[in-house]
Coordinates of C-alpha atoms and ligand atoms in Angstrom, one line a residue:
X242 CA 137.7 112.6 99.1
X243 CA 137.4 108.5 98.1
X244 CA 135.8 106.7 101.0
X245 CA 136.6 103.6 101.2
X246 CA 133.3 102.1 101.0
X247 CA 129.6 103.1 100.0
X248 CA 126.5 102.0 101.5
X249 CA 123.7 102.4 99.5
X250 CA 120.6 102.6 101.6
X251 CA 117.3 102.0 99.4
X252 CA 114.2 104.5 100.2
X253 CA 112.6 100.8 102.1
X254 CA 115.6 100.8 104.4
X255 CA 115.7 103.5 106.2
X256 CA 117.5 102.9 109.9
X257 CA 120.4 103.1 111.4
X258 CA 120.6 99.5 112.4
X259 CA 120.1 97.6 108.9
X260 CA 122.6 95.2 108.4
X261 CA 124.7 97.2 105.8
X262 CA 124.8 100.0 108.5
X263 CA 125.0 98.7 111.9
X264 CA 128.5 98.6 111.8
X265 CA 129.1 101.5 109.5
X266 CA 132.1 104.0 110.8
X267 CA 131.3 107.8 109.5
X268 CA 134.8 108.5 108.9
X269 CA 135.2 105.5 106.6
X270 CA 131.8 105.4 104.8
X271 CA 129.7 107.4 102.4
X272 CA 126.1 106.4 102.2
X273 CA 124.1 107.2 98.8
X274 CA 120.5 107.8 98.4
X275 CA 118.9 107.7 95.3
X276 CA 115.5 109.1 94.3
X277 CA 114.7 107.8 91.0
X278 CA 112.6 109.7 88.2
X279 CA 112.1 106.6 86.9
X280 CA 110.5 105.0 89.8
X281 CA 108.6 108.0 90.6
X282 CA 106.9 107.8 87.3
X283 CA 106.3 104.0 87.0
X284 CA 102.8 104.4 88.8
X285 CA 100.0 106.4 89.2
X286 CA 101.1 107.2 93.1
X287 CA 99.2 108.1 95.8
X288 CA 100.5 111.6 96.7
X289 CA 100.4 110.9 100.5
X290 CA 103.0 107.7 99.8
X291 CA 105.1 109.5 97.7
X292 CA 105.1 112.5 100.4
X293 CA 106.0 109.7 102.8
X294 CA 109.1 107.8 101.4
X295 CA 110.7 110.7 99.9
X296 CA 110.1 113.4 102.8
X297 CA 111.6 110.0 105.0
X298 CA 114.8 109.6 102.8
X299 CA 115.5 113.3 103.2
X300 CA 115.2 113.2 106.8
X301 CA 116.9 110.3 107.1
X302 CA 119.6 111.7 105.0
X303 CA 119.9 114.9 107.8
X304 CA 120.0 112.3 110.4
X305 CA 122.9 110.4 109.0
X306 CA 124.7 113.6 108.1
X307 CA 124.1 115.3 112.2
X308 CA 126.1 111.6 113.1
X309 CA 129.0 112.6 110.9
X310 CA 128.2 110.3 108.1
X311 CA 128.6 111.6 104.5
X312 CA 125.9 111.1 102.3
X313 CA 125.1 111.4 98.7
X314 CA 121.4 111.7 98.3
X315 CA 121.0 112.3 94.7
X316 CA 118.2 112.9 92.6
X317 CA 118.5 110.9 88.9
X318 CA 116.6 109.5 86.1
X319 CA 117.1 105.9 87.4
X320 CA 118.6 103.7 90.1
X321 CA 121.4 103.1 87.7
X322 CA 122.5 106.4 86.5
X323 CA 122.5 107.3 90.2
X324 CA 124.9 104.6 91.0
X325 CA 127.3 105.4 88.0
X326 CA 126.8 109.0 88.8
X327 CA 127.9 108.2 92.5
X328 CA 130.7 105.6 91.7
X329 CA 132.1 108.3 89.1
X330 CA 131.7 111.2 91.8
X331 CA 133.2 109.1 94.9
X332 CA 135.1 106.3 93.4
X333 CA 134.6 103.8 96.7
X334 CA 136.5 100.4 96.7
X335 CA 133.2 98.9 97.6
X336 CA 129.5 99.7 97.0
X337 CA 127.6 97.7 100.3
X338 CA 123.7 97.1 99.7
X339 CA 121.4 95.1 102.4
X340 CA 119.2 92.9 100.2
X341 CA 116.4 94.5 99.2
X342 CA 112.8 94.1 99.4
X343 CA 111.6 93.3 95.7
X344 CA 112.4 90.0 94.1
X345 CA 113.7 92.3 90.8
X346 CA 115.2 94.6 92.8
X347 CA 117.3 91.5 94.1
X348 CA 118.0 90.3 90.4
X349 CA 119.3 93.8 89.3
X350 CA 121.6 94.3 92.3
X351 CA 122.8 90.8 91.4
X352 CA 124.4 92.2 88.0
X353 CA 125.9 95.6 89.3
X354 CA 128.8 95.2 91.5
X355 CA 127.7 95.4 94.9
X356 CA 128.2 93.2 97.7
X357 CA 125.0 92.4 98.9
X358 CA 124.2 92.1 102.7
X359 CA 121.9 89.8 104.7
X360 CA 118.6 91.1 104.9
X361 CA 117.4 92.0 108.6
X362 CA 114.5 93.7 108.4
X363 CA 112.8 90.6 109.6
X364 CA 112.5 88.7 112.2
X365 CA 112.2 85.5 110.0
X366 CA 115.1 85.7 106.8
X367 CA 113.7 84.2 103.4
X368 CA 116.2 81.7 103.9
X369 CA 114.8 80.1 107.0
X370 CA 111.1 80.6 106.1
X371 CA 112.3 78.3 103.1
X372 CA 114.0 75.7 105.5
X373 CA 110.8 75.5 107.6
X374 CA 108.6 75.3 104.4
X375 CA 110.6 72.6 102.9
X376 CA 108.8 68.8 102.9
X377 CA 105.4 70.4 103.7
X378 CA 102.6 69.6 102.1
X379 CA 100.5 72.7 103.1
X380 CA 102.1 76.3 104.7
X381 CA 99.6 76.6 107.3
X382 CA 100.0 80.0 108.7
X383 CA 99.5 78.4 112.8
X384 CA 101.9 76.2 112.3
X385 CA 104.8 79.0 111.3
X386 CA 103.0 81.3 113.8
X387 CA 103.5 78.9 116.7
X388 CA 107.3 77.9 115.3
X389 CA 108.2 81.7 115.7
X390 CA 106.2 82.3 118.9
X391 CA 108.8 79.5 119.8
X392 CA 111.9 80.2 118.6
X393 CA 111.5 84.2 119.1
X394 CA 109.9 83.4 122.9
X395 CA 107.4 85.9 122.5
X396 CA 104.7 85.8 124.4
X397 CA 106.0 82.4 125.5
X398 CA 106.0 80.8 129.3
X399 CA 108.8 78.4 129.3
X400 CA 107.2 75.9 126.6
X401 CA 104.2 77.3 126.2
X402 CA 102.0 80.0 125.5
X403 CA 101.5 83.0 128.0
X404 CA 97.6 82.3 129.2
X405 CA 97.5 78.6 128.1
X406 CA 96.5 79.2 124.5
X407 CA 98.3 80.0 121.4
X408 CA 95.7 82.3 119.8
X409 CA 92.8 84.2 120.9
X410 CA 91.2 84.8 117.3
X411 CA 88.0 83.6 118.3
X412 CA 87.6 86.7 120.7
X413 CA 88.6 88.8 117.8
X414 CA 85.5 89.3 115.5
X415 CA 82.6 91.5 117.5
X416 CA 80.8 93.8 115.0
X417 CA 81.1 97.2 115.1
X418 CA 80.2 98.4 118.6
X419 CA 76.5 100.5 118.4
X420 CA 76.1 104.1 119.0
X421 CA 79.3 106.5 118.0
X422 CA 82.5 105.3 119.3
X423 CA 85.5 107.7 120.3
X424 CA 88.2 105.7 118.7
X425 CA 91.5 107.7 119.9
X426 CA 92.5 110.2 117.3
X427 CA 95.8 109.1 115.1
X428 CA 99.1 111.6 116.0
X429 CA 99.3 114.7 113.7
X430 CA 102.7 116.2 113.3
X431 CA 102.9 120.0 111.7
X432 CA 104.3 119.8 108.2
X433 CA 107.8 121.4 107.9
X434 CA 109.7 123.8 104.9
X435 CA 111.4 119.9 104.0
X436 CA 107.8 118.4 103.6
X437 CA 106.4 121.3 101.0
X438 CA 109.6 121.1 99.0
X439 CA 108.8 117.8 98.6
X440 CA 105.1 118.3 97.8
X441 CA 105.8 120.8 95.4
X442 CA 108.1 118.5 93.5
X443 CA 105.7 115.4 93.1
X444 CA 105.1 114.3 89.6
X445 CA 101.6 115.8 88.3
X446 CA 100.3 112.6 88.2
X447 CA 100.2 111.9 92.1
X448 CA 97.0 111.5 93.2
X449 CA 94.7 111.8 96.4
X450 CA 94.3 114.3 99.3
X451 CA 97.5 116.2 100.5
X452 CA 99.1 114.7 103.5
X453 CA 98.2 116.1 106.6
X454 CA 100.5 115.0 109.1
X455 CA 99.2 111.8 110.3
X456 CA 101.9 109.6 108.8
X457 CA 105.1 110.4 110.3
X458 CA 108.1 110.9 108.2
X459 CA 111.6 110.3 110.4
X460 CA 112.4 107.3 113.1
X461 CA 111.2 109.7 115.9
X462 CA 108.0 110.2 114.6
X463 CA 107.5 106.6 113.9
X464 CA 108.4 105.7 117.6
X465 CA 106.2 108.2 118.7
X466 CA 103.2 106.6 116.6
X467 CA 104.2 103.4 118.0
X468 CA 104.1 104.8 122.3
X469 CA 100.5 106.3 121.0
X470 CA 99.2 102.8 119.5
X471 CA 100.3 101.3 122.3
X472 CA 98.9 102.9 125.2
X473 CA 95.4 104.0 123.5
X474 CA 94.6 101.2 120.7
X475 CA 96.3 97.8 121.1
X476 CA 93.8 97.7 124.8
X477 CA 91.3 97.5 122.6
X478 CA 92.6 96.5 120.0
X479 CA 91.3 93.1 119.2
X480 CA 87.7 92.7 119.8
X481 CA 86.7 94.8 116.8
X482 CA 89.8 94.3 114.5
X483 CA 87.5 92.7 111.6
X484 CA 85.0 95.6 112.1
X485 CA 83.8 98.6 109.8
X486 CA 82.5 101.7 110.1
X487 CA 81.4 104.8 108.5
X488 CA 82.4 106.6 112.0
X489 CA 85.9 105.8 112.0
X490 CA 88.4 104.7 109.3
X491 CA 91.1 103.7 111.6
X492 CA 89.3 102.5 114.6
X493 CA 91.9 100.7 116.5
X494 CA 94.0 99.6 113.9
X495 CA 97.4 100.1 114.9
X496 CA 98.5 102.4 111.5
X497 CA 102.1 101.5 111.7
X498 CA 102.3 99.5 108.6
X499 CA 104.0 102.1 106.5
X500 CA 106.7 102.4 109.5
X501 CA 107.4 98.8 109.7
X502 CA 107.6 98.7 105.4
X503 CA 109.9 101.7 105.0
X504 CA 112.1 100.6 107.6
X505 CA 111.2 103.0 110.3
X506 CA 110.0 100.6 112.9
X507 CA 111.5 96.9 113.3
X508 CA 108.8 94.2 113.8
X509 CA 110.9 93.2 117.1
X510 CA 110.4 96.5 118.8
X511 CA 107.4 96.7 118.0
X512 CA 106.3 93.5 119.3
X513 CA 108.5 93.7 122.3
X514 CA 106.4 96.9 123.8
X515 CA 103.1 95.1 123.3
X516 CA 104.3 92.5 125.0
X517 CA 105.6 94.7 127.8
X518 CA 102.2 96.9 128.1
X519 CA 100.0 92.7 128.5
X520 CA 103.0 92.3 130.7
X521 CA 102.7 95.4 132.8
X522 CA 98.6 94.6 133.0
X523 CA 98.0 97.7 130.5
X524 CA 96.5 95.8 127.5
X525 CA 94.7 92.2 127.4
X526 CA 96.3 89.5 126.4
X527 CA 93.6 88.6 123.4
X528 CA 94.9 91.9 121.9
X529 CA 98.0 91.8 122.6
X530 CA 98.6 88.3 121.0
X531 CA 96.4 89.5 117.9
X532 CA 98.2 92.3 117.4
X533 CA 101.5 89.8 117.6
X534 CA 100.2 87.4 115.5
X535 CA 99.7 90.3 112.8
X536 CA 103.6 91.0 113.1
X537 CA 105.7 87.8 113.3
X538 CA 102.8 85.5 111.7
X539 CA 100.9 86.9 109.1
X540 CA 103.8 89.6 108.2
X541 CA 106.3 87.3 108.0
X542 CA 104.7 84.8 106.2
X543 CA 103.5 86.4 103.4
X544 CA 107.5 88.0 102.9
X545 CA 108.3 84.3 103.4
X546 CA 105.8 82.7 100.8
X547 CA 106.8 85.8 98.3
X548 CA 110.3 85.1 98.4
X549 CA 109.4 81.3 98.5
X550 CA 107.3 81.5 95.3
X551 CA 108.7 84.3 93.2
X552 CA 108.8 85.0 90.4
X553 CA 106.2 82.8 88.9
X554 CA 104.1 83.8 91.6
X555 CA 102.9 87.0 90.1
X556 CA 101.4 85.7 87.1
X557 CA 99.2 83.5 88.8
X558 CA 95.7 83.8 87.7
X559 CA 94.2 80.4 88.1
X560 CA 90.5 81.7 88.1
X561 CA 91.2 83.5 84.9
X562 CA 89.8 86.7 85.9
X563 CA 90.2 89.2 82.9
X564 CA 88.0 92.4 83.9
X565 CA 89.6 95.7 84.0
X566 CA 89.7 97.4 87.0
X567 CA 86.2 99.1 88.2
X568 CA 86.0 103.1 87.8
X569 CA 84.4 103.1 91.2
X570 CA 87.8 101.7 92.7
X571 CA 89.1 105.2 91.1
X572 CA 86.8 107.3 92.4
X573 CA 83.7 107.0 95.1
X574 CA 81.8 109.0 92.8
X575 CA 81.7 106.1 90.5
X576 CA 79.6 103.9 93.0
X577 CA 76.4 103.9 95.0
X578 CA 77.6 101.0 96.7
X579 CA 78.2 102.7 100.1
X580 CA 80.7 99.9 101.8
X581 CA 82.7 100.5 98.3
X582 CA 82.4 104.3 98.2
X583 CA 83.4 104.6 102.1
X584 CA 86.5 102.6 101.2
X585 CA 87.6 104.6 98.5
X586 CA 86.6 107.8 100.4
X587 CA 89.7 106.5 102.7
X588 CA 92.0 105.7 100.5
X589 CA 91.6 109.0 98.5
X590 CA 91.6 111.3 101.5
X591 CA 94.5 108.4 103.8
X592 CA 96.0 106.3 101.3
X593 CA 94.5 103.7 103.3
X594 CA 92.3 101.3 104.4
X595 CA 92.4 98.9 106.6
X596 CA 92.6 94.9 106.6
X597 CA 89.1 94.3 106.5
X598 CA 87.8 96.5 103.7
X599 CA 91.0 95.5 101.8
X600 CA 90.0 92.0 101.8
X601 CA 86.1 91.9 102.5
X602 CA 85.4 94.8 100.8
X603 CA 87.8 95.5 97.4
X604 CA 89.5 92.3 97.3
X605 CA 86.5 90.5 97.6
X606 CA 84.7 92.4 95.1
X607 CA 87.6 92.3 92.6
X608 CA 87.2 88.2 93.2
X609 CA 83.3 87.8 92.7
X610 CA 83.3 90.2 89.4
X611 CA 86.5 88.6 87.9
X612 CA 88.8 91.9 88.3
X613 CA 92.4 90.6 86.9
X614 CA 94.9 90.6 89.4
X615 CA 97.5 92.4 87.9
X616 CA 95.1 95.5 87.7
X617 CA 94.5 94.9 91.4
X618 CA 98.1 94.9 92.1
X619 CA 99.1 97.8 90.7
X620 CA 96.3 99.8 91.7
X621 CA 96.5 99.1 95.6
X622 CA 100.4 98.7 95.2
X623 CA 100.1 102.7 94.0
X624 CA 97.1 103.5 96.3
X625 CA 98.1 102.6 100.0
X626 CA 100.7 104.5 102.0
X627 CA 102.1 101.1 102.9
X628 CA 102.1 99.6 99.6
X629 CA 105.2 96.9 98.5
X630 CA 105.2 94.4 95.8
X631 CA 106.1 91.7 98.8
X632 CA 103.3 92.3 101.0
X633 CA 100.9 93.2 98.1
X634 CA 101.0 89.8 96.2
X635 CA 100.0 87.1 98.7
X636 CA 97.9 89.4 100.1
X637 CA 95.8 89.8 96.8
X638 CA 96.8 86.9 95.2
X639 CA 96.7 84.5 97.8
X640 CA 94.2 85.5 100.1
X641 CA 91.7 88.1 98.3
X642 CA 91.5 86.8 94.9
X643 CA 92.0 82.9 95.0
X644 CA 94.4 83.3 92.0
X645 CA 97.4 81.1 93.4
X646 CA 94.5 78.4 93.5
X647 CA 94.6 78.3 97.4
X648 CA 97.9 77.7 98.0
X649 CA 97.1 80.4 101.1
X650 CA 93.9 79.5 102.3
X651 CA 91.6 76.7 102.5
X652 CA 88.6 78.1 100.1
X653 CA 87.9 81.1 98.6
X654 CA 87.5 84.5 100.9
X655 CA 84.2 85.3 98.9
X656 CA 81.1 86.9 101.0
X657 CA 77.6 88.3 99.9
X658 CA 75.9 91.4 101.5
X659 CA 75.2 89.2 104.8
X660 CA 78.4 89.2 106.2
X661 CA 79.2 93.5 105.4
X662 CA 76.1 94.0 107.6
X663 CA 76.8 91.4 109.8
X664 CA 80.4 93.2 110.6
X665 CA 80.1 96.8 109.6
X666 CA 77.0 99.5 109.5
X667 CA 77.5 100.4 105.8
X668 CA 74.7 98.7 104.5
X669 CA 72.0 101.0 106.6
X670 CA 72.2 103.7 103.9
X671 CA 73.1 101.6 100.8
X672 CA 70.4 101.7 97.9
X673 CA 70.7 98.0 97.9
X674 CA 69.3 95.6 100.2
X675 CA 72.1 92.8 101.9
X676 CA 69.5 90.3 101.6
X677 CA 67.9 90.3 98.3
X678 CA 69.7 88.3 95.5
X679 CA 68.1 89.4 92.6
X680 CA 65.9 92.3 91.2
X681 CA 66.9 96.1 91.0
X682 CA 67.3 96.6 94.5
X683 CA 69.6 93.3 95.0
X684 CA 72.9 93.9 96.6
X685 CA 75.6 93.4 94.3
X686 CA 78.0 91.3 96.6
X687 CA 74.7 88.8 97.5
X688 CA 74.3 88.4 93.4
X689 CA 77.5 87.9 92.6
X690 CA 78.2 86.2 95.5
X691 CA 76.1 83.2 94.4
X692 CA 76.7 83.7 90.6
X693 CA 80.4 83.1 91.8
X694 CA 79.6 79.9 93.2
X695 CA 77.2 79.0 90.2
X696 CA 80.1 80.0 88.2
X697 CA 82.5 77.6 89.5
X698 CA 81.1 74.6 91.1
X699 CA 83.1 72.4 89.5
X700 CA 86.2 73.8 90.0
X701 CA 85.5 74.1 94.1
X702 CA 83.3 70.5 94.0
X703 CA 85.8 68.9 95.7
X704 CA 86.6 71.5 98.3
X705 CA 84.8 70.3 101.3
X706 CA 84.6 74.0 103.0
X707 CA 82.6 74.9 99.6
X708 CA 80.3 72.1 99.2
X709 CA 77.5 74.3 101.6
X710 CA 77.1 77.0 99.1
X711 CA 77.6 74.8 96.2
X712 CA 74.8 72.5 97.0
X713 CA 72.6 76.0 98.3
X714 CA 73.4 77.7 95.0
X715 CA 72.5 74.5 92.4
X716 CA 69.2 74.7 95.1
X717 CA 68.0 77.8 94.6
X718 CA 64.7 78.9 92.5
X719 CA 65.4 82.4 91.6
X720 CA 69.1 81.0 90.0
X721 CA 68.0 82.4 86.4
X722 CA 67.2 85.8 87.5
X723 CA 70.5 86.0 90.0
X724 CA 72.6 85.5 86.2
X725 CA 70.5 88.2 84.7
X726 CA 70.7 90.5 87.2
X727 CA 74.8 89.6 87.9
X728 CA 75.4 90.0 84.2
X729 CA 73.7 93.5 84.5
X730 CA 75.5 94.3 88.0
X731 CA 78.9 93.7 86.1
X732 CA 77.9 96.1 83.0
X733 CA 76.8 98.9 85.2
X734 CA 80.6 97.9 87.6
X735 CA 82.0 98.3 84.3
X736 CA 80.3 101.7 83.3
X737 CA 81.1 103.1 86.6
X738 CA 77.3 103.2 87.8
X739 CA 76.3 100.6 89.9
Ligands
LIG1033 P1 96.7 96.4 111.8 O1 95.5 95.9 111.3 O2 96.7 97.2 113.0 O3 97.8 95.2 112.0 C1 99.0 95.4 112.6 C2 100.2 95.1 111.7 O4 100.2 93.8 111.3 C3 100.2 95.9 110.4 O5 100.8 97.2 110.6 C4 101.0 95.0 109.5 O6 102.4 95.3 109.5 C5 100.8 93.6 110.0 N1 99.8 92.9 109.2 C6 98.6 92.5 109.5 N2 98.1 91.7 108.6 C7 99.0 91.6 107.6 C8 99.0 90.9 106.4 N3 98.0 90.2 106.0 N4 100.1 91.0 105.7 C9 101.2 91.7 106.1 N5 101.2 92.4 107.2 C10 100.1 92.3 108.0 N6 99.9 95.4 104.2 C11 100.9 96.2 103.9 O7 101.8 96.5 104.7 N7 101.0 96.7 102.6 C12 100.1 96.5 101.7 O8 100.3 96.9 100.5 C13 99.0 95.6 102.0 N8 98.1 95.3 101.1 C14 97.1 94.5 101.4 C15 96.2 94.1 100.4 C16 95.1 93.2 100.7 C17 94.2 92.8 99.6 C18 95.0 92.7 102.0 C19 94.0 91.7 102.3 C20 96.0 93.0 102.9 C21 97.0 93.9 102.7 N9 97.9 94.3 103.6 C22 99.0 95.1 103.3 C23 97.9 93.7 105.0 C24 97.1 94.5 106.0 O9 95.8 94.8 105.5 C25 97.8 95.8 106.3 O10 99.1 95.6 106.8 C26 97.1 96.6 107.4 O11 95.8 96.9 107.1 C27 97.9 97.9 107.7 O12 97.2 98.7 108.7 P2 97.6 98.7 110.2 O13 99.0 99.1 110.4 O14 96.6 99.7 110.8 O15 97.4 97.3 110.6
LIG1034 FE1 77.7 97.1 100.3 FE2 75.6 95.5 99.6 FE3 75.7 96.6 102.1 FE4 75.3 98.2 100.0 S1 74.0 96.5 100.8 S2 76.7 98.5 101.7 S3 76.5 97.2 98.4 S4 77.1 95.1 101.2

């Protein structure tokens, strides 16, 4: 039977109260689901993410079906022989979309006869981010922080900020705690018959460990991740946020990325209950507002500046960095380097790692050795269970790898041995030594940490939070024998045996 209309829900979009949806009536609408081949093949996926988005557009799918809806959820070779397919099949008057999450996706829709729908998976739309960036001169991420503290009144008293002061960073970046830690355990759900149909049908090429119930697949699991964050992380949430260790890979991260992403969480709910536990007196209020600030600041602002800045903002590559990407970023076997190894040890067995050893440990490795950042995109894009094109360019190429020339931050994020040790306890049982620049035993982020800034003093002589290490590198004695040994640290990177 023709329905009159189709909504077509995209595998990033997946609850009941995205725009295209919210007012959907089941008698009236058919909603299609497509899982493309095409897509499926386009990367080298982590099996755990591909687990995750398809067993959540199935369930999904069963959801929308128990509330009368009828749904097409089709399996084809691409996103557009499933829509002809479905058109063909259904013949609806209209074909709904909510705007998607990809800048191409968003071209493509453009040309295929869809009425697309306001985006509001955000608490900030493109469109205003672009309003408030317009006439200035830097996108300082406070400033838009403070603006949607504001305008959103979260965590707000009246005028101003619950406590007396807008952000509680400085609170936020203790070390590792010593001794073992009993960070709380992340939920584990049992896998079902739906989540080894769709393990048995991934593409050989998935890689990684097998999911094992820690990333929840339907709405109710995500909200049940969220009540568990809440209560036992986000109290302790901030103090060790930019910590690592080899005892814990989540600490107390709050591991609801992939939720938010796919569309199973919305940023507002999820920054309404950690308001309500500082609120109730059940979580600090440094935590609480770092957690927030992670939500509607830094989450919106980098889907902001990507919408802002695409599409010439993925070539960007103003340091020229041409390497390939290091073997050890494939496998931990390819590394002695034990705050790289651990890493990838988590991302192999999690599909994840968390912010600091994605930007102090890989991203900043991938800057000081040169790493290009399209090989950087695509590999973390494939690797992380919450990978996204939006989130994963500024990210990289904004913060990480200084390729957008600092449009994002101030100076470089580049750091030697000194400040892993400082902030994690990898470095204990490293072969290297943190502190030594050059030699056999050198650390490789200390060398190339000062052959970066060797490398391009003049391009950063101007920069004022640079000039330090400038004038310390062009000071130091042993500058000869860091190049040797930096050009040997990046052959052995290369060869998968440093
Ligand atoms: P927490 O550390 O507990 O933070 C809470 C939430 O804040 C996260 O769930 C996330 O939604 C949000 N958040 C915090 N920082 C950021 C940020 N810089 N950008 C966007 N959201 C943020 N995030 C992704 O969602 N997908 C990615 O593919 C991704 N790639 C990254 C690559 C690099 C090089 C870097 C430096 C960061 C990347 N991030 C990415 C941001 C951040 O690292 C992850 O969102 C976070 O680690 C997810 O884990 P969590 O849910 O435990 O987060
Ligand atoms: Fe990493 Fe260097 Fe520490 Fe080894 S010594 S863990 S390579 S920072």
């Amino acid at each position: 039977m023709a329905r009159r209309q189709t909504v077509w829900v995209l595998g990033d979009q997946l609850n009941r109260r995205i725009a295209s949806l919210a007012d959907a009536v089941p008698g009236d609408t058919c909603v299609l689901l497509v899982e493309s081949a095409a897509k499926l093949r386009s990367k080298r996926w982590h099996r755990q993410r591909l687990h995750l988005v398809l067993a959540a557009m199935r369930r999904f799918a069963d959801e929308l079906r128990a509330a009368g809806f009828t749904v097409d959820h089709r399996q084809a070779r691409s996103f557009a022989a499933g829509l002809a397919a479905h058109r063909r099949e259904y013949r609806p008057e209209r074909v709904r979309v909510m705007e998607p999450m990809s800048w191409s996706m968003r071209q493509w829709l453009a040309r295929q006869d869809v009425d697309l729908v306001r985006n509001n998976q955000f608490l900030c739309h493109w469109e205003d981010f672009a309003a408030w960036a317009a006439d200035r001169p830097r996108l300082r991420l406070e400033d838009f922080y403070r603006w949607q503290r504001r305008r959103l009144g979260m965590l707000m008293e009246g005028d101003a900020p619950a406590g007396g002061r807008w952000n509680y960073d400085r609170e936020n970046r203790e070390p590792p705690p010593r001794g073992r830690v009993p960070w709380p355990a992340p939920r584990r759900s049992r896998l079902d018959a739906l989540d080894r149909a769709v393990l048995a049908a991934l593409p050989p090429t998935a890689f990684g460990a097998p999911p094992d119930g820690t990333w929840a697949t339907s709405r109710a699991g995500a909200l049940e991740r969220l009540q568990h964050f809440i209560v036992h992380n986000l109290p302790r949430f901030g103090p060790h946020q930019d910590a690592m260790t080899t005892t814990s890979w989540h600490l107390a991260h709050a591991l609801l990325s992939p939720y938010l992403n796919l569309g199973l969480l919305h940023p507002r709910e999820v920054c309404e209950a950690a308001e309500a536990a500082y609120r109730a007196g059940a979580a600090p209020l440094a935590s609480v507002e770092g957690f927030v600030r992670q939500i509607i600041g830094w989450r919106e602002y980098v889907w902001g500046v990507y919408w802002l800045w695409m599409p010439a903002y993925r070539d960007e590559n103003r340091l020229g960095a041409r390497r390939g990407l290091p073997p050890a970023f494939a496998s931990a076997a390819r590394t002695r380097m034990r705050c790289v190894a651990e890493t990838v040890r988590g991302i192999e067995a999690h599909g994840y790692a968390h912010h600091i050893q994605r930007l102090m440990i890989l991203g900043n490795l991938g800057l000081l050795a040169g790493v290009a950042p399209r090989a950087m995109v695509e590999w973390m894009w494939a690797s992380f269970v919450d990978g996204a094109e939006w989130v994963m360019l500024p990210n990289l190429l904004g913060m990480a790898l200084h390729a957008d020339g600092g449009r994002m931050t101030t100076k470089p994020y580049a750091a030697g041995g000194a400040y892993i040790r400082r902030m994690s306890d990898y470095c204990t049982d490293c072969p290297y030594d943190p502190q030594r620049r050059s030699g056999d035993e050198a650390c490789p982020l200390t060398t190339l940490y000062w052959a970066f800034v060797d490398r391009h003093r003049g391009r950063f002589a101007q920069n004022p939070r640079m000039r330090v290490a400038i004038a310390t590198a062009s000071r130091l004695a042993d500058l000869p024998a860091i190049r040797r040994r930096a050009a040997e640290v990046l052959a052995r990177l290369d060869a998968g045996t440093l």
